[in-house]
Amino acid sequence: DTGVSQDPRHKITKRGQNVTFRCDPISEHNRLYWYRQTLGQGPEFLTYFQNEAQLEKSRLLSDRFSAERPKGSFSTLEIQRTEQGDSAMYLCASSPPLGRQHEQYFGPGTRLTVT
Amino acid sequence: AQKVTQAQTEISVVEKEDVTLDCVYETRDTTYYLFWYKQPPSGELVFLIRRNSFDEQNEISGRYSWNFQKSTSSFNFTITASQVVDSAVYFCALSEYGNKLVFGAGTILRVKS
């Protein structure tokens, strides 16, 4: 059983550029979460999907951020016009269907550096 | 609003010492889950334990044990006979049923040989 995978693992970009990250959840996990972790802090919730529906978005998710989960499988997180403050680790997690949805399994993360 | 506080920013111990990591939480929900995750230098969050709000039994798994006390809103984690491989950042987290995790700021544990 493969775990949650994320691509790329590292991304360096210049301020003002757009970036897109991908997350592939564990197969048959219907919930998918995005978190952001800055240095020295715990992960902070950004958004989550149940199947293809985006059910909750944090206030941290500004208009420059958009997430999608077409067909309820993989998900993408896009950041437009990146700013230096966007530099962080972006973590994806998935959880199984009803009855076990409280178990979240994390991927290795995508580390974004905005120069 | 939910909140998790890990007051210990960093702890250093010598190998084989016991160490306890503190976690205090706030929630208005009667149904909730508590978690501990380990984040080694590689960065990936590793799930250690989950506890629901209706189960206050303490749990032991090898050198790890957890003490859940609703009366003090605490969910503390003890490592017995610590080892260098235990060095990592440890996060306590809280969630309502099936929803987002709210993490504490983490405790850096350094185990010296």
Short mmCIF file of C-alpha atoms in Angstrom, two decimals:
data_model
loop_
_atom_site.label_atom_id
_atom_site.label_comp_id
_atom_site.label_asym_id
_atom_site.label_seq_id
_atom_site.Cartn_x
_atom_site.Cartn_y
_atom_site.Cartn_z
CA ASP A 1 0.00 0.00 0.00
CA THR A 2 1.76 3.17 -1.17
CA GLY A 3 1.60 6.27 0.94
CA VAL A 4 0.72 9.83 0.09
CA SER A 5 3.05 11.23 -2.54
CA GLN A 6 3.82 14.84 -3.36
CA ASP A 7 5.55 16.42 -6.29
CA PRO A 8 7.87 18.23 -6.50
CA ARG A 9 9.72 17.73 -3.20
CA HIS A 10 11.50 21.05 -3.55
CA LYS A 11 10.70 24.15 -5.55
CA ILE A 12 12.68 27.36 -5.82
CA THR A 13 10.96 30.19 -7.59
CA LYS A 14 11.31 33.92 -8.03
CA ARG A 15 8.86 36.32 -6.49
CA GLY A 16 5.92 36.92 -8.76
CA GLN A 17 6.01 33.54 -10.47
CA ASN A 18 3.22 30.98 -10.28
CA VAL A 19 3.81 27.51 -8.86
CA THR A 20 1.72 24.36 -8.77
CA PHE A 21 2.10 21.38 -6.46
CA ARG A 22 0.57 17.95 -6.82
CA CYS A 23 -0.59 15.49 -4.20
CA ASP A 24 -1.56 11.88 -4.81
CA PRO A 25 -3.46 10.44 -1.86
CA ILE A 26 -3.55 6.85 -0.72
CA SER A 27 -5.93 5.03 -3.05
CA GLU A 28 -9.54 4.88 -1.83
CA HIS A 29 -8.97 7.71 0.65
CA ASN A 30 -11.80 10.10 -0.04
CA ARG A 31 -10.59 13.03 2.05
CA LEU A 32 -7.58 15.12 1.14
CA TYR A 33 -6.08 17.95 3.18
CA TRP A 34 -3.52 20.67 2.53
CA TYR A 35 -1.46 22.21 5.32
CA ARG A 36 1.34 24.76 5.39
CA GLN A 37 4.25 24.63 7.81
CA THR A 38 6.66 27.51 8.31
CA LEU A 39 9.98 27.17 10.09
CA GLY A 40 9.62 26.49 13.78
CA GLN A 41 5.85 26.16 13.69
CA GLY A 42 3.31 23.40 13.56
CA PRO A 43 1.40 22.73 10.35
CA GLU A 44 -1.56 25.02 9.69
CA PHE A 45 -4.68 23.89 7.89
CA LEU A 46 -5.32 25.39 4.45
CA THR A 47 -8.18 23.43 2.88
CA TYR A 48 -9.72 20.01 2.49
CA PHE A 49 -11.70 17.99 -0.02
CA GLN A 50 -14.14 15.18 0.31
CA ASN A 51 -14.01 13.46 -3.05
CA GLU A 52 -14.00 16.35 -5.54
CA ALA A 53 -15.84 18.82 -3.30
CA GLN A 54 -13.82 21.46 -1.48
CA LEU A 55 -15.54 21.60 1.91
CA GLU A 56 -13.52 24.07 3.92
CA LYS A 57 -10.96 26.79 3.27
CA SER A 58 -8.86 28.55 5.88
CA ARG A 59 -8.56 32.31 6.03
CA LEU A 60 -4.88 31.64 5.34
CA LEU A 61 -5.85 30.72 1.81
CA SER A 62 -5.72 34.10 0.11
CA ASP A 63 -7.06 34.81 -3.36
CA ARG A 64 -3.67 33.91 -4.80
CA PHE A 65 -4.12 30.31 -3.67
CA SER A 66 -6.35 27.82 -5.40
CA ALA A 67 -6.77 24.11 -4.89
CA GLU A 68 -8.53 21.54 -7.01
CA ARG A 69 -9.26 17.87 -6.86
CA PRO A 70 -10.72 16.87 -10.20
CA LYS A 71 -12.45 13.49 -10.21
CA GLY A 72 -11.73 13.09 -6.51
CA SER A 73 -8.29 11.60 -7.03
CA PHE A 74 -5.10 13.69 -7.02
CA SER A 75 -5.12 17.32 -5.97
CA THR A 76 -3.22 20.40 -7.06
CA LEU A 77 -2.40 23.52 -5.09
CA GLU A 78 -1.51 26.59 -7.14
CA ILE A 79 0.00 29.78 -5.81
CA GLN A 80 -0.14 32.75 -8.12
CA ARG A 81 2.21 35.74 -7.95
CA THR A 82 4.31 34.15 -5.21
CA GLU A 83 5.62 36.29 -2.37
CA GLN A 84 8.54 35.66 -0.05
CA GLY A 85 6.08 34.99 2.75
CA ASP A 86 4.83 31.97 0.83
CA SER A 87 8.12 30.17 1.53
CA ALA A 88 7.13 27.15 3.58
CA MET A 89 6.64 23.39 3.54
CA TYR A 90 3.32 22.45 1.95
CA LEU A 91 1.98 19.20 3.33
CA CYS A 92 -0.74 17.00 1.95
CA ALA A 93 -2.63 14.38 3.93
CA SER A 94 -5.39 11.93 3.12
CA SER A 95 -7.86 9.99 5.23
CA PRO A 96 -10.05 6.94 4.70
CA PRO A 97 -13.85 6.95 4.32
CA LEU A 98 -16.43 7.23 7.06
CA GLY A 99 -15.54 5.56 10.32
CA ARG A 100 -11.84 6.24 9.99
CA GLN A 101 -11.84 9.76 8.61
CA HIS A 102 -10.03 11.03 11.70
CA GLU A 103 -6.86 9.19 10.65
CA GLN A 104 -4.74 11.49 8.51
CA TYR A 105 -1.67 10.18 6.71
CA PHE A 106 0.84 12.75 5.58
CA GLY A 107 3.02 12.93 2.52
CA PRO A 108 6.66 14.06 2.54
CA GLY A 109 5.80 17.65 1.69
CA THR A 110 6.87 20.17 -0.94
CA ARG A 111 9.35 22.73 0.30
CA LEU A 112 8.85 26.07 -1.46
CA THR A 113 11.49 28.77 -1.44
CA VAL A 114 10.59 32.12 -2.95
CA THR A 115 13.61 34.30 -3.72
CA ALA B 1 -12.04 27.87 18.89
CA GLN B 2 -9.68 24.94 19.17
CA LYS B 3 -6.17 25.45 20.45
CA VAL B 4 -3.21 23.26 21.33
CA THR B 5 -0.38 24.47 23.54
CA GLN B 6 3.00 22.80 23.82
CA ALA B 7 4.79 24.96 26.33
CA GLN B 8 8.14 23.22 26.02
CA THR B 9 9.94 24.62 23.01
CA GLU B 10 13.00 22.41 23.33
CA ILE B 11 14.10 19.61 25.64
CA SER B 12 17.56 18.07 25.86
CA VAL B 13 18.19 14.78 27.61
CA VAL B 14 20.94 12.23 27.81
CA GLU B 15 20.31 8.82 26.33
CA LYS B 16 18.38 6.44 28.59
CA GLU B 17 16.70 9.24 30.49
CA ASP B 18 12.91 9.35 30.57
CA VAL B 19 11.28 12.44 29.09
CA THR B 20 7.73 13.77 29.13
CA LEU B 21 6.34 16.11 26.49
CA ASP B 22 3.41 18.21 27.62
CA CYS B 23 0.30 19.05 25.63
CA VAL B 24 -2.68 21.13 26.77
CA TYR B 25 -5.69 21.62 24.53
CA GLU B 26 -8.83 23.75 24.34
CA THR B 27 -12.06 22.82 22.61
CA ARG B 28 -15.77 23.35 23.11
CA ASP B 29 -16.64 20.06 21.45
CA THR B 30 -17.54 17.00 23.47
CA THR B 31 -16.37 14.72 20.69
CA TYR B 32 -12.82 15.23 19.55
CA TYR B 33 -9.59 13.38 18.81
CA LEU B 34 -6.08 13.97 20.06
CA PHE B 35 -2.94 12.97 18.25
CA TRP B 36 0.81 12.90 18.55
CA TYR B 37 3.03 13.09 15.48
CA LYS B 38 6.80 12.83 15.16
CA GLN B 39 8.71 14.88 12.59
CA PRO B 40 12.30 13.66 12.16
CA PRO B 41 14.88 15.75 10.28
CA SER B 42 13.65 14.25 7.00
CA GLY B 43 10.48 16.30 7.47
CA GLU B 44 7.74 13.72 7.06
CA LEU B 45 5.11 13.66 9.79
CA VAL B 46 4.86 10.23 11.36
CA PHE B 47 1.65 9.29 13.15
CA LEU B 48 2.23 7.97 16.68
CA ILE B 49 -1.13 7.78 18.42
CA ARG B 50 -4.79 8.79 18.25
CA ARG B 51 -7.11 9.12 21.23
CA ASN B 52 -10.81 9.94 21.23
CA SER B 53 -12.44 12.10 23.87
CA PHE B 54 -14.42 9.22 25.35
CA ASP B 55 -11.42 7.03 26.07
CA GLU B 56 -9.29 8.23 28.95
CA GLN B 57 -7.35 5.02 29.35
CA ASN B 58 -3.64 5.53 29.31
CA GLU B 59 -1.78 3.71 26.58
CA ILE B 60 1.64 2.15 26.39
CA SER B 61 3.41 1.10 23.23
CA GLY B 62 6.93 -0.11 23.79
CA ARG B 63 8.94 2.79 25.19
CA TYR B 64 6.10 5.24 24.49
CA SER B 65 3.21 6.01 26.81
CA TRP B 66 0.45 8.57 26.79
CA ASN B 67 -1.51 10.09 29.66
CA PHE B 68 -4.88 11.62 28.74
CA GLN B 69 -6.65 13.65 31.44
CA LYS B 70 -9.86 15.43 30.47
CA SER B 71 -10.04 17.14 33.85
CA THR B 72 -6.89 19.11 33.05
CA SER B 73 -7.30 19.06 29.23
CA SER B 74 -3.92 17.45 28.88
CA PHE B 75 -2.53 14.70 26.69
CA ASN B 76 1.09 14.13 27.69
CA PHE B 77 3.58 11.86 26.00
CA THR B 78 6.40 10.03 27.80
CA ILE B 79 9.37 8.32 26.22
CA THR B 80 11.07 5.86 28.54
CA ALA B 81 14.79 5.16 28.20
CA SER B 82 15.22 7.68 25.40
CA GLN B 83 17.46 6.93 22.45
CA VAL B 84 19.30 9.14 20.00
CA VAL B 85 16.84 8.05 17.27
CA ASP B 86 14.06 9.70 19.28
CA SER B 87 15.53 13.09 18.43
CA ALA B 88 12.87 14.91 16.43
CA VAL B 89 10.15 17.51 16.67
CA TYR B 90 7.00 16.19 18.30
CA PHE B 91 3.60 17.69 17.62
CA CYS B 92 0.38 17.33 19.55
CA ALA B 93 -2.78 17.89 17.53
CA LEU B 94 -6.54 18.10 18.02
CA SER B 95 -9.43 17.55 15.65
CA GLU B 96 -13.17 17.50 15.65
CA TYR B 97 -14.55 14.30 14.25
CA GLY B 98 -13.01 13.74 10.85
CA ASN B 99 -12.02 17.30 10.16
CA LYS B 100 -8.91 19.42 10.12
CA LEU B 101 -6.07 18.99 12.57
CA VAL B 102 -5.05 21.87 14.80
CA PHE B 103 -1.40 21.47 15.75
CA GLY B 104 0.64 22.82 18.61
CA ALA B 105 3.91 24.62 17.89
CA GLY B 106 5.90 21.47 18.58
CA THR B 107 8.60 20.43 21.02
CA ILE B 108 12.13 19.81 19.78
CA LEU B 109 13.58 16.80 21.54
CA ARG B 110 17.35 16.35 21.49
CA VAL B 111 18.72 13.10 22.87
CA LYS B 112 22.46 13.11 23.38
CA SER B 113 24.59 9.98 23.56
#
